[in-house]
Coordinates of C-alpha atoms in Angstrom, one line a residue:
Chain A
M8 CA -6.4 33.5 -10.9
A9 CA -7.8 31.8 -8.0
G10 CA -7.6 28.3 -9.4
Y11 CA -3.5 28.8 -9.3
M12 CA -3.5 30.1 -5.9
F13 CA -5.4 27.0 -4.7
M14 CA -2.7 24.8 -6.8
G15 CA 0.3 27.0 -6.1
P16 CA 1.7 24.7 -2.9
M17 CA 0.8 21.2 -4.5
L18 CA 1.8 22.0 -7.9
I19 CA 5.2 23.8 -6.3
G20 CA 5.5 20.2 -4.9
V21 CA 4.5 18.3 -7.3
I22 CA 7.3 20.2 -9.6
I23 CA 10.5 20.5 -7.6
L24 CA 9.8 16.5 -6.0
V25 CA 8.4 14.3 -9.0
L26 CA 8.7 16.7 -12.0
I27 CA 12.1 17.9 -11.9
P28 CA 13.5 14.4 -10.8
V29 CA 11.5 12.6 -13.8
L30 CA 14.0 15.1 -16.0
A31 CA 16.9 14.9 -14.4
T32 CA 16.8 10.7 -14.6
I33 CA 16.2 11.0 -17.7
V34 CA 19.5 13.2 -18.2
L35 CA 21.2 10.8 -15.6
G36 CA 20.3 7.4 -17.8
F37 CA 22.7 8.7 -20.5
T38 CA 25.6 9.1 -18.0
D39 CA 28.4 7.4 -15.9
W40 CA 28.1 8.4 -12.6
N41 CA 28.1 8.0 -8.8
F42 CA 27.1 10.1 -6.5
V43 CA 29.0 10.4 -3.8
A44 CA 31.6 11.9 -6.7
G45 CA 29.7 14.9 -7.1
F46 CA 28.3 16.5 -10.7
E47 CA 31.6 17.0 -12.7
Q48 CA 32.7 13.5 -12.5
A49 CA 29.4 12.9 -14.2
K50 CA 30.8 10.9 -17.7
F51 CA 27.8 11.0 -21.1
I52 CA 27.9 7.7 -21.8
G53 CA 25.1 7.6 -25.0
L54 CA 23.1 4.4 -25.0
D55 CA 25.8 2.9 -23.1
N56 CA 23.1 1.9 -19.9
F57 CA 21.0 0.7 -21.9
T58 CA 23.4 -1.9 -24.0
K59 CA 24.7 -3.0 -20.5
L60 CA 20.9 -3.8 -19.1
L61 CA 20.3 -5.8 -21.7
D62 CA 23.5 -8.6 -21.2
D63 CA 22.5 -7.4 -16.9
D64 CA 21.0 -10.9 -15.8
I65 CA 20.1 -9.6 -12.2
F66 CA 18.3 -7.0 -14.3
L67 CA 16.5 -9.5 -16.8
T68 CA 15.8 -11.5 -13.8
S69 CA 14.2 -8.6 -12.4
M70 CA 12.1 -7.3 -15.3
K71 CA 10.8 -11.4 -15.5
N72 CA 9.8 -11.0 -12.1
N73 CA 7.8 -8.0 -12.3
F74 CA 6.1 -9.7 -14.7
L75 CA 5.2 -13.0 -12.9
L76 CA 4.0 -10.7 -10.3
L77 CA 1.2 -9.5 -12.5
F78 CA -0.6 -12.9 -11.5
V79 CA -0.9 -11.4 -8.2
V80 CA -3.4 -9.4 -9.9
P81 CA -5.6 -11.2 -11.1
I82 CA -6.0 -14.2 -8.4
G83 CA -6.2 -11.8 -5.7
M84 CA -8.8 -9.5 -8.4
A85 CA -11.0 -13.3 -7.9
I86 CA -10.4 -14.3 -4.6
A87 CA -12.0 -10.7 -3.4
L88 CA -14.8 -10.8 -5.7
L89 CA -15.6 -14.3 -4.4
L90 CA -15.3 -13.5 -0.8
A91 CA -17.4 -10.1 -1.7
I92 CA -20.6 -11.6 -3.2
I93 CA -20.5 -14.6 -0.5
I94 CA -20.4 -11.3 2.3
N95 CA -22.6 -9.0 0.5
S96 CA -25.7 -11.3 0.3
H97 CA -25.0 -15.0 2.3
V98 CA -24.0 -13.8 5.4
Y99 CA -24.5 -11.7 9.3
L100 CA -22.2 -9.5 10.8
K101 CA -20.7 -7.8 7.2
D102 CA -18.6 -5.3 9.0
T103 CA -17.1 -7.9 10.9
M104 CA -15.9 -9.8 7.9
K105 CA -15.2 -6.4 6.2
V106 CA -12.6 -5.3 8.9
I107 CA -11.6 -8.6 9.6
Y108 CA -10.4 -8.8 5.7
F109 CA -9.2 -5.4 5.6
M110 CA -6.5 -5.8 8.4
P111 CA -3.7 -6.9 6.7
Y112 CA -3.7 -3.8 4.1
I113 CA -3.7 -1.5 7.2
S114 CA -1.2 -3.4 9.4
S115 CA 2.8 -2.1 8.6
V116 CA 4.6 -3.8 5.8
V117 CA 7.5 -4.4 8.5
A118 CA 6.1 -6.2 11.1
V119 CA 4.1 -8.3 8.1
A120 CA 7.4 -9.2 6.3
V121 CA 8.8 -10.2 9.9
V122 CA 5.5 -12.3 10.9
F123 CA 6.0 -14.4 7.1
Q124 CA 9.7 -14.9 7.7
V125 CA 9.2 -16.7 10.9
L126 CA 6.3 -18.5 9.6
F127 CA 7.7 -19.8 6.4
H128 CA 11.0 -20.2 8.5
P129 CA 12.5 -23.6 6.1
T130 CA 13.6 -25.5 9.2
F131 CA 11.4 -24.9 12.3
G132 CA 9.1 -22.2 11.2
P133 CA 5.4 -23.3 12.5
I134 CA 4.1 -23.5 8.5
N135 CA 7.5 -26.7 7.9
Q136 CA 6.8 -28.2 11.3
F137 CA 3.3 -29.1 10.7
L138 CA 3.7 -29.7 7.0
M139 CA 6.6 -32.6 8.4
S140 CA 4.1 -33.9 11.3
I141 CA 1.5 -34.8 8.3
G142 CA 4.6 -37.1 6.8
I143 CA 5.8 -34.7 4.0
D144 CA 9.6 -35.6 4.9
N145 CA 10.9 -32.2 2.5
P146 CA 8.3 -29.7 2.3
P147 CA 9.9 -26.4 0.3
K148 CA 11.8 -24.0 2.0
W149 CA 9.9 -21.1 1.0
L150 CA 11.5 -18.1 1.1
S151 CA 15.2 -19.0 0.6
D152 CA 13.9 -21.5 -2.2
I153 CA 15.3 -19.9 -5.4
N154 CA 11.9 -21.9 -6.8
F155 CA 9.3 -20.7 -4.1
A156 CA 10.9 -17.7 -3.2
L157 CA 8.4 -15.5 -5.8
P158 CA 5.4 -17.5 -5.0
S159 CA 5.7 -17.1 -1.4
V160 CA 6.2 -13.2 -1.8
M161 CA 3.0 -13.5 -4.5
F162 CA 1.2 -15.4 -1.7
I163 CA 2.0 -12.3 1.0
M164 CA 1.0 -9.5 -1.8
I165 CA -2.6 -11.1 -2.8
W166 CA -2.8 -11.9 1.3
V167 CA -2.1 -8.1 2.1
Q168 CA -4.2 -6.8 -0.7
I169 CA -7.5 -8.5 -0.4
G170 CA -8.7 -6.3 1.8
F171 CA -8.8 -3.4 -0.4
K172 CA -10.4 -5.3 -3.8
L173 CA -12.6 -7.2 -1.3
I174 CA -14.4 -3.4 0.2
I175 CA -13.9 -1.7 -3.4
Y176 CA -16.3 -4.6 -5.2
M177 CA -18.5 -5.3 -2.0
A178 CA -19.5 -0.7 -2.8
A179 CA -19.5 -2.0 -6.7
L180 CA -22.1 -5.2 -5.8
Q181 CA -24.5 -2.7 -3.9
N182 CA -24.8 -0.5 -6.6
I183 CA -26.1 -3.3 -9.1
P184 CA -29.8 -2.8 -9.4
R185 CA -31.8 -5.4 -7.6
D186 CA -34.5 -5.8 -10.3
L187 CA -32.0 -7.0 -12.4
Y188 CA -31.5 -10.1 -10.4
E189 CA -35.2 -10.6 -9.9
A190 CA -36.0 -10.4 -13.6
A191 CA -33.7 -12.9 -14.3
S192 CA -34.8 -15.0 -11.8
I193 CA -38.5 -15.2 -13.0
D194 CA -37.0 -15.9 -17.0
G195 CA -35.5 -19.0 -14.9
A196 CA -31.8 -18.1 -14.8
N197 CA -29.3 -19.9 -12.3
G198 CA -26.9 -18.6 -9.9
W199 CA -23.8 -19.0 -12.3
H200 CA -26.2 -17.3 -15.3
K201 CA -26.4 -14.3 -13.0
F202 CA -23.7 -14.2 -12.3
K203 CA -21.9 -14.5 -15.9
K204 CA -24.7 -12.3 -17.5
I205 CA -25.4 -9.1 -14.4
T206 CA -22.7 -9.4 -12.0
L207 CA -19.6 -9.5 -13.6
P208 CA -20.4 -6.7 -16.7
M209 CA -22.0 -4.5 -14.5
L210 CA -18.2 -4.8 -11.8
S211 CA -16.7 -4.2 -15.5
S212 CA -15.3 -0.8 -14.9
T213 CA -14.6 -1.2 -11.2
S214 CA -12.3 -4.6 -12.2
F215 CA -11.1 -2.6 -15.0
F216 CA -10.3 0.4 -12.1
L217 CA -8.7 -2.4 -9.8
L218 CA -7.0 -3.8 -13.0
I219 CA -4.7 -1.0 -13.7
I220 CA -4.3 0.1 -9.8
G221 CA -3.0 -3.4 -9.3
I222 CA -0.7 -3.8 -12.5
I223 CA 0.5 -0.4 -11.3
G224 CA 0.9 -1.5 -7.9
T225 CA 3.2 -4.5 -8.7
F226 CA 6.0 -2.3 -10.3
K227 CA 6.0 -0.7 -6.6
V228 CA 6.3 -3.6 -4.6
F229 CA 9.2 -2.5 -2.7
D230 CA 9.0 -2.5 1.3
L231 CA 7.9 -6.4 1.1
I232 CA 10.7 -7.2 -1.2
A233 CA 13.2 -5.3 1.1
V234 CA 12.4 -6.6 4.2
L235 CA 11.3 -10.0 3.4
T236 CA 14.2 -11.3 1.3
A237 CA 16.7 -8.4 -0.1
G238 CA 15.8 -9.8 -3.8
G239 CA 17.1 -13.0 -2.6
P240 CA 17.7 -15.4 -2.8
S241 CA 20.5 -15.5 -5.8
N242 CA 17.9 -12.7 -7.2
S243 CA 15.2 -14.9 -7.6
T244 CA 13.0 -12.0 -5.7
S245 CA 14.6 -9.6 -7.3
V246 CA 11.9 -6.9 -9.0
A247 CA 13.4 -3.8 -11.0
V248 CA 12.5 -1.2 -8.0
Y249 CA 14.6 -3.3 -6.1
Y250 CA 17.5 -3.4 -8.0
L251 CA 17.2 0.1 -8.8
Y252 CA 17.6 1.1 -5.1
D253 CA 20.3 -1.4 -4.8
T254 CA 22.0 0.1 -7.7
A255 CA 21.4 3.3 -6.8
F256 CA 22.3 3.3 -3.1
V257 CA 24.0 0.1 -1.9
N258 CA 26.6 0.1 -5.9
L259 CA 26.2 3.7 -5.9
K260 CA 26.0 3.9 -9.8
S261 CA 23.7 6.4 -10.2
G262 CA 23.5 6.7 -14.0
Y263 CA 23.0 2.7 -14.2
A264 CA 20.6 3.2 -11.3
S265 CA 19.0 6.0 -13.4
A266 CA 18.9 4.2 -17.0
I267 CA 16.8 1.4 -15.3
A268 CA 14.3 4.1 -13.5
M269 CA 13.8 5.2 -17.7
V270 CA 13.0 1.6 -18.3
L271 CA 10.6 1.4 -15.3
L272 CA 9.0 4.8 -16.5
L273 CA 8.5 3.5 -19.3
F274 CA 6.8 0.7 -19.0
V275 CA 4.8 2.7 -16.2
F276 CA 4.1 5.2 -19.2
I277 CA 3.1 2.0 -21.7
I278 CA 0.5 0.3 -19.4
T279 CA -1.4 4.2 -18.6
L280 CA -1.8 4.8 -22.1
I281 CA -3.1 1.0 -22.8
Q282 CA -5.5 1.8 -20.0
W283 CA -6.4 5.0 -21.6
V284 CA -7.0 3.4 -25.0
A285 CA -9.2 0.1 -23.1
Q286 CA -11.2 2.6 -20.9
K287 CA -12.6 3.7 -24.1
K288 CA -13.3 1.1 -26.3
W289 CA -14.2 -1.7 -23.7
V290 CA -15.6 -0.2 -19.9
N291 CA -19.6 0.6 -20.4
E292 CA -20.0 3.3 -18.3
Chain B
M13 CA -40.0 -6.0 6.0
R14 CA -37.0 -7.9 5.2
S15 CA -35.1 -7.4 9.1
L16 CA -37.9 -8.9 10.7
Q17 CA -37.4 -12.4 9.0
R18 CA -36.3 -15.4 11.0
I19 CA -32.5 -16.2 11.3
D20 CA -32.0 -18.6 8.1
I21 CA -30.1 -21.6 8.8
R22 CA -27.9 -21.6 5.5
K23 CA -26.9 -17.9 6.2
L24 CA -26.2 -18.6 9.3
I25 CA -24.1 -21.9 8.4
T26 CA -22.3 -19.2 5.8
T27 CA -21.7 -17.1 8.4
I28 CA -19.9 -19.6 10.8
I29 CA -18.0 -20.8 8.0
M30 CA -16.9 -17.1 7.2
L31 CA -15.2 -16.6 11.0
I32 CA -13.6 -19.9 10.3
V33 CA -11.9 -18.5 7.5
G34 CA -11.7 -15.2 8.7
L35 CA -9.8 -16.4 11.7
I36 CA -7.7 -18.8 9.4
F37 CA -7.0 -15.2 7.5
L38 CA -5.6 -13.8 10.5
L39 CA -3.8 -16.7 12.0
P40 CA -0.7 -14.5 11.1
F41 CA -1.6 -12.0 13.4
V42 CA -2.5 -14.2 16.3
W43 CA 0.6 -16.0 16.1
M44 CA 2.3 -12.6 16.3
L45 CA 0.2 -12.0 19.1
V46 CA 0.9 -14.7 21.1
T47 CA 4.6 -15.2 20.3
S48 CA 5.2 -12.1 21.8
F49 CA 4.4 -13.5 24.9
K50 CA 6.4 -15.9 24.9
F51 CA 10.0 -17.2 25.8
E52 CA 12.3 -17.3 23.1
N53 CA 12.7 -20.8 23.4
D54 CA 9.6 -21.6 23.3
V55 CA 8.9 -19.8 20.1
F56 CA 8.9 -23.3 17.6
N57 CA 7.7 -25.7 20.0
F58 CA 5.9 -27.9 18.0
P59 CA 2.8 -28.3 18.1
I60 CA 2.1 -24.5 18.3
E61 CA 1.3 -23.2 21.7
W62 CA -1.7 -21.2 20.7
L63 CA -1.7 -20.1 24.4
P64 CA 1.7 -20.2 25.9
V65 CA 2.9 -22.2 28.2
R66 CA 5.1 -20.0 29.9
W67 CA 4.7 -16.4 29.9
N68 CA 7.2 -14.4 29.3
M69 CA 5.1 -10.7 28.6
V70 CA 6.1 -8.6 30.5
E71 CA 9.9 -8.9 30.3
N72 CA 9.7 -9.4 26.7
Y73 CA 7.5 -5.8 26.0
R74 CA 9.4 -4.6 28.6
E75 CA 13.0 -5.3 26.5
V76 CA 11.4 -3.9 23.7
W77 CA 10.2 -0.2 25.0
M78 CA 13.1 0.4 27.5
G79 CA 15.9 -2.0 26.6
Q80 CA 18.9 -1.9 24.1
Y81 CA 17.4 0.3 21.5
P82 CA 15.7 3.8 22.2
F83 CA 11.8 2.5 20.9
L84 CA 9.9 5.4 22.8
L85 CA 12.1 7.7 20.7
Y86 CA 11.2 5.8 17.3
Y87 CA 7.4 6.1 18.6
L88 CA 7.3 9.0 18.6
N89 CA 9.5 10.1 16.2
S90 CA 6.9 8.3 13.9
M91 CA 4.0 10.1 15.8
K92 CA 5.6 13.2 14.9
V93 CA 6.5 12.4 11.2
A94 CA 2.7 10.8 10.8
V95 CA 1.1 13.5 12.5
L96 CA 2.6 16.5 10.7
T97 CA 2.4 14.9 7.1
T98 CA -1.3 14.4 7.7
V99 CA -1.9 17.9 8.5
V100 CA -0.1 19.0 6.1
S101 CA -0.9 16.8 3.7
V102 CA -4.5 17.4 4.0
I103 CA -4.3 21.1 3.8
I104 CA -2.5 20.7 0.0
S105 CA -4.6 18.4 -1.1
S106 CA -7.8 19.7 0.1
M107 CA -6.3 23.0 -1.5
A108 CA -5.5 21.7 -5.6
G109 CA -9.1 18.9 -4.4
F110 CA -11.0 22.5 -4.2
A111 CA -9.3 24.0 -7.7
F112 CA -9.6 20.8 -9.4
G113 CA -13.4 20.2 -8.4
K114 CA -14.9 23.7 -8.2
L115 CA -12.6 26.5 -9.8
Q116 CA -12.3 27.4 -13.6
Y117 CA -9.0 28.8 -14.7
A118 CA -6.9 28.5 -18.1
G119 CA -4.6 24.7 -17.9
K120 CA -6.8 23.1 -15.5
N121 CA -7.1 20.1 -17.5
F122 CA -4.1 19.8 -18.6
L123 CA -2.7 20.2 -15.4
F124 CA -5.0 17.3 -14.1
V125 CA -3.7 14.8 -16.8
L126 CA -0.1 15.9 -16.1
I127 CA -0.9 15.4 -12.4
L128 CA -2.6 11.9 -13.3
M129 CA 0.5 10.9 -15.0
L130 CA 3.2 11.6 -12.3
Y131 CA 0.8 9.4 -10.5
M132 CA 1.6 6.2 -11.8
I133 CA 5.7 6.7 -11.2
P134 CA 6.7 4.9 -8.7
T135 CA 8.2 6.2 -6.2
Q136 CA 11.7 4.6 -6.0
A137 CA 12.4 5.6 -10.0
I138 CA 13.4 9.2 -9.1
L139 CA 14.8 8.2 -6.0
V140 CA 18.6 9.0 -7.0
P141 CA 17.9 12.9 -8.1
Q142 CA 15.4 13.5 -5.4
F143 CA 17.9 12.6 -2.7
L144 CA 20.2 15.1 -4.6
I145 CA 17.8 17.7 -4.4
F146 CA 17.4 17.1 -0.7
K147 CA 20.8 17.2 0.4
S148 CA 21.3 20.4 -1.5
L149 CA 18.7 22.3 0.0
D150 CA 19.8 20.7 3.3
L151 CA 16.5 18.8 4.0
Y152 CA 18.3 15.2 3.7
D153 CA 18.6 13.5 7.1
S154 CA 15.6 15.6 8.7
H155 CA 12.0 15.0 9.3
L156 CA 11.3 18.0 7.5
G157 CA 12.3 16.2 5.0
M158 CA 10.3 13.1 5.3
I159 CA 7.3 15.2 6.1
L160 CA 7.8 17.2 2.7
L161 CA 8.2 13.7 0.8
N162 CA 5.4 12.3 1.9
S163 CA 2.9 15.6 1.9
F164 CA 2.0 16.3 -1.8
S165 CA -0.4 13.4 -2.3
V166 CA -2.0 12.9 -5.7
F167 CA -4.1 10.3 -4.3
G168 CA -5.6 12.4 -1.4
T169 CA -6.2 15.7 -4.0
F170 CA -8.1 12.8 -6.5
M171 CA -10.2 11.6 -3.9
L172 CA -11.2 15.2 -2.4
R173 CA -11.9 16.7 -6.1
Q174 CA -14.5 13.5 -6.2
F175 CA -16.3 15.0 -3.2
F176 CA -15.9 18.5 -3.9
I177 CA -17.0 17.8 -7.5
G178 CA -20.4 16.6 -5.5
I179 CA -21.4 20.2 -3.8
H180 CA -23.7 21.9 -5.3
P181 CA -23.0 24.9 -7.3
E182 CA -25.9 27.2 -6.4
F183 CA -24.2 26.8 -2.5
I184 CA -21.3 28.7 -4.0
E185 CA -22.4 31.3 -6.1
S186 CA -25.0 31.9 -3.4
A187 CA -21.5 32.9 -1.0
K188 CA -20.0 34.4 -4.4
M189 CA -23.3 36.7 -4.6
D190 CA -22.9 37.8 -0.6
G191 CA -19.7 39.1 -1.3
A192 CA -17.4 35.8 -0.2
G193 CA -14.0 35.6 -1.2
Y194 CA -12.6 32.1 -2.5
F195 CA -11.1 31.6 0.3
K196 CA -13.7 32.5 2.5
I197 CA -15.9 30.6 0.4
F198 CA -13.1 27.3 0.7
L199 CA -12.8 27.6 4.5
R200 CA -16.7 28.3 5.8
I201 CA -18.5 26.2 3.4
A202 CA -16.8 23.8 1.0
L203 CA -14.5 22.2 3.6
P204 CA -17.0 21.4 6.4
L205 CA -19.4 20.3 3.5
V206 CA -16.8 17.2 2.5
R207 CA -15.9 16.7 6.3
P208 CA -16.5 12.8 5.9
A209 CA -14.0 12.9 3.0
I210 CA -11.4 14.8 4.7
A211 CA -11.4 12.2 7.6
T212 CA -11.4 9.3 5.5
Y213 CA -7.9 10.7 3.8
A214 CA -6.4 11.8 7.3
I215 CA -6.5 8.4 8.5
L216 CA -5.2 6.8 5.1
R217 CA -2.6 9.2 5.3
F218 CA -1.7 8.6 8.8
I219 CA -2.0 4.9 8.2
W220 CA 0.3 5.2 5.3
T221 CA 3.1 7.5 6.9
W222 CA 3.0 5.3 10.1
N223 CA 4.3 2.4 8.3
D224 CA 6.4 4.0 5.6
Y225 CA 9.5 2.2 5.1
Q226 CA 11.1 3.2 2.4
T227 CA 11.4 6.6 2.9
P228 CA 13.2 6.6 6.4
L229 CA 15.2 4.0 4.6
I230 CA 16.5 6.3 2.0
F231 CA 16.6 9.7 4.1
I232 CA 17.3 9.3 7.0
R233 CA 21.0 8.3 8.9
D234 CA 21.0 9.4 12.1
K235 CA 19.5 6.8 14.5
A236 CA 18.1 9.2 16.9
L237 CA 15.7 10.5 13.9
Y238 CA 14.8 6.8 13.1
T239 CA 10.8 5.7 13.0
I240 CA 9.3 2.7 14.0
Q241 CA 9.3 1.0 10.9
I242 CA 13.4 1.3 10.7
G243 CA 13.7 1.3 14.5
M244 CA 11.8 -2.3 14.5
R245 CA 14.2 -4.4 12.4
Q246 CA 17.4 -3.6 14.6
F247 CA 16.0 -6.5 16.4
A248 CA 15.8 -8.8 13.8
D249 CA 19.4 -7.2 12.2
G250 CA 21.4 -6.7 15.5
E251 CA 23.5 -9.9 17.3
G252 CA 21.1 -12.6 16.3
Q253 CA 17.7 -12.4 16.0
F254 CA 15.2 -12.6 18.9
Y255 CA 11.6 -13.7 17.6
A256 CA 10.0 -13.0 20.5
L257 CA 11.2 -9.2 20.8
T258 CA 10.6 -9.1 16.9
M259 CA 7.1 -9.6 17.6
A260 CA 6.4 -8.0 20.7
G261 CA 8.0 -4.4 18.6
A262 CA 5.7 -5.4 15.4
V263 CA 2.6 -5.5 17.8
S264 CA 3.5 -2.2 19.2
A265 CA 4.0 -0.7 15.8
I266 CA 0.8 -2.2 14.7
I267 CA -1.4 -1.0 17.8
P268 CA -2.3 2.5 17.3
L269 CA -2.6 1.6 13.6
L270 CA -5.5 -0.9 14.8
I271 CA -7.0 1.6 17.7
V272 CA -6.8 4.4 14.6
F273 CA -8.8 2.1 12.1
L274 CA -10.7 0.0 14.4
V275 CA -12.4 3.8 16.0
A276 CA -13.4 4.6 12.4
Q277 CA -13.4 1.9 10.0
K278 CA -16.5 3.4 8.6
Q279 CA -15.1 6.3 7.6
V280 CA -12.3 4.2 5.8
I281 CA -14.1 1.8 4.7
E282 CA -16.8 3.8 2.8
G283 CA -14.3 6.9 1.7
I284 CA -12.2 3.9 0.2
S285 CA -15.3 2.4 -1.8
V286 CA -16.5 5.8 -2.9
G287 CA -13.4 7.0 -4.4
G288 CA -12.7 3.4 -5.4
V289 CA -16.0 2.9 -7.1
K290 CA -16.8 6.6 -8.9
G291 CA -12.8 6.0 -10.1

């Protein structure tokens, strides 16, 4: 009984704000509806929304971009791990270093986005002015260039997330028993060997945690895209959640947006399943 | 003793290199700060003036804080929403975390898995139904609605659960023998023991709520209710871009977080380490 009393507020909130909306999304995904019009106007149209999605270029581009964003996760992890190893055992002022690299993570996404908008400005932004001053006549237009906008967004995502990964890797590194390295040294192992045979395996559960959190995180990137590019230029940085928002709240197509949401939920569900299976299989506790 | 060793030259050089890398890493912030001190016409001077040649600091910040937009109001709104969300969320999450960590009841594991799965859901996927529910409950376009939306934190629940689990069962058993009820045990014994974890979570929740852009974007329409993240964009969206002013606004928006973080950085970093490594 006491258990439910303590769970009560959380449960009520989660049911009203998450569980019911999830179920409602699944129903709405099969309708043609504009939420301004009221419930009576909702029309059940079966799978039409989903067949339309398959031909919707913006949706397909957004999904493709979501998959490209996945590259952010391993790249960010590798950089964070490298920095964590250096900071953990090869420098003074460890705490200062942690604070430096954690700064972007605590900063307002809106503030970060407006700064990078200006830094990346194609004609008079500092980055391109610098590139032109060292003789590169036609530097990329970054956020206004179809081919460079997404990589620029990815760069900013990595920059923002490094600190979080770094801190978790540093904590995990400190949990690796010292004598493992000492024993390896006695056996004549070099640094690279120790890294491959001790550090990496001992970090496997941490890496797995970061990988899953990171992958789920890439599906949730909204604020940065909304402020930085609004999905442009020509949808080259649109992602599923941004297209969903645009469809639901700008174009007011609630039914269609709910269908997008269902696809998104399905992906997240699959990732969660893979996580559970993989965790049992690969991660040695 | 290791700590008494002489200064290691290689380590010193690496430290210096890493500090330089760190400075480059933070250049966007340096640029933001310096630009907020400049005249609009000097913003894009090249080579970059890392120290403004002509200062316009007082004017810029006065314009942001007392100019066309009610920045102070946005600030107070943000403060109100962030503080109240933090308080409500800490109460709800610590209660639920205690139930998951220390109490036995039917269906606990099922609830745990259910809530864990809901945590994976991108909030954008359920915005439409949430919006409808809020409209019908009259919570749309209100600070109360914003507070409620961010108060039921699965993250907070899991994080605090980790720490409640760590409490030795004897503490709770002996209190029960003395006839204490669960609420008394929770308030008098469990909560004080996890105080550091609660502080960490409170700081993170404050930072996240302060930075939240999506919730006010969708659930707030009345300009008098704007929080700083939405308000700040007006410098960029209005008639033309005002870069120096935008940067002064951005600096103003980051400063409270910076203060909170610098004061409590040990708590924040340790909390994230423990929460993350234990999974």
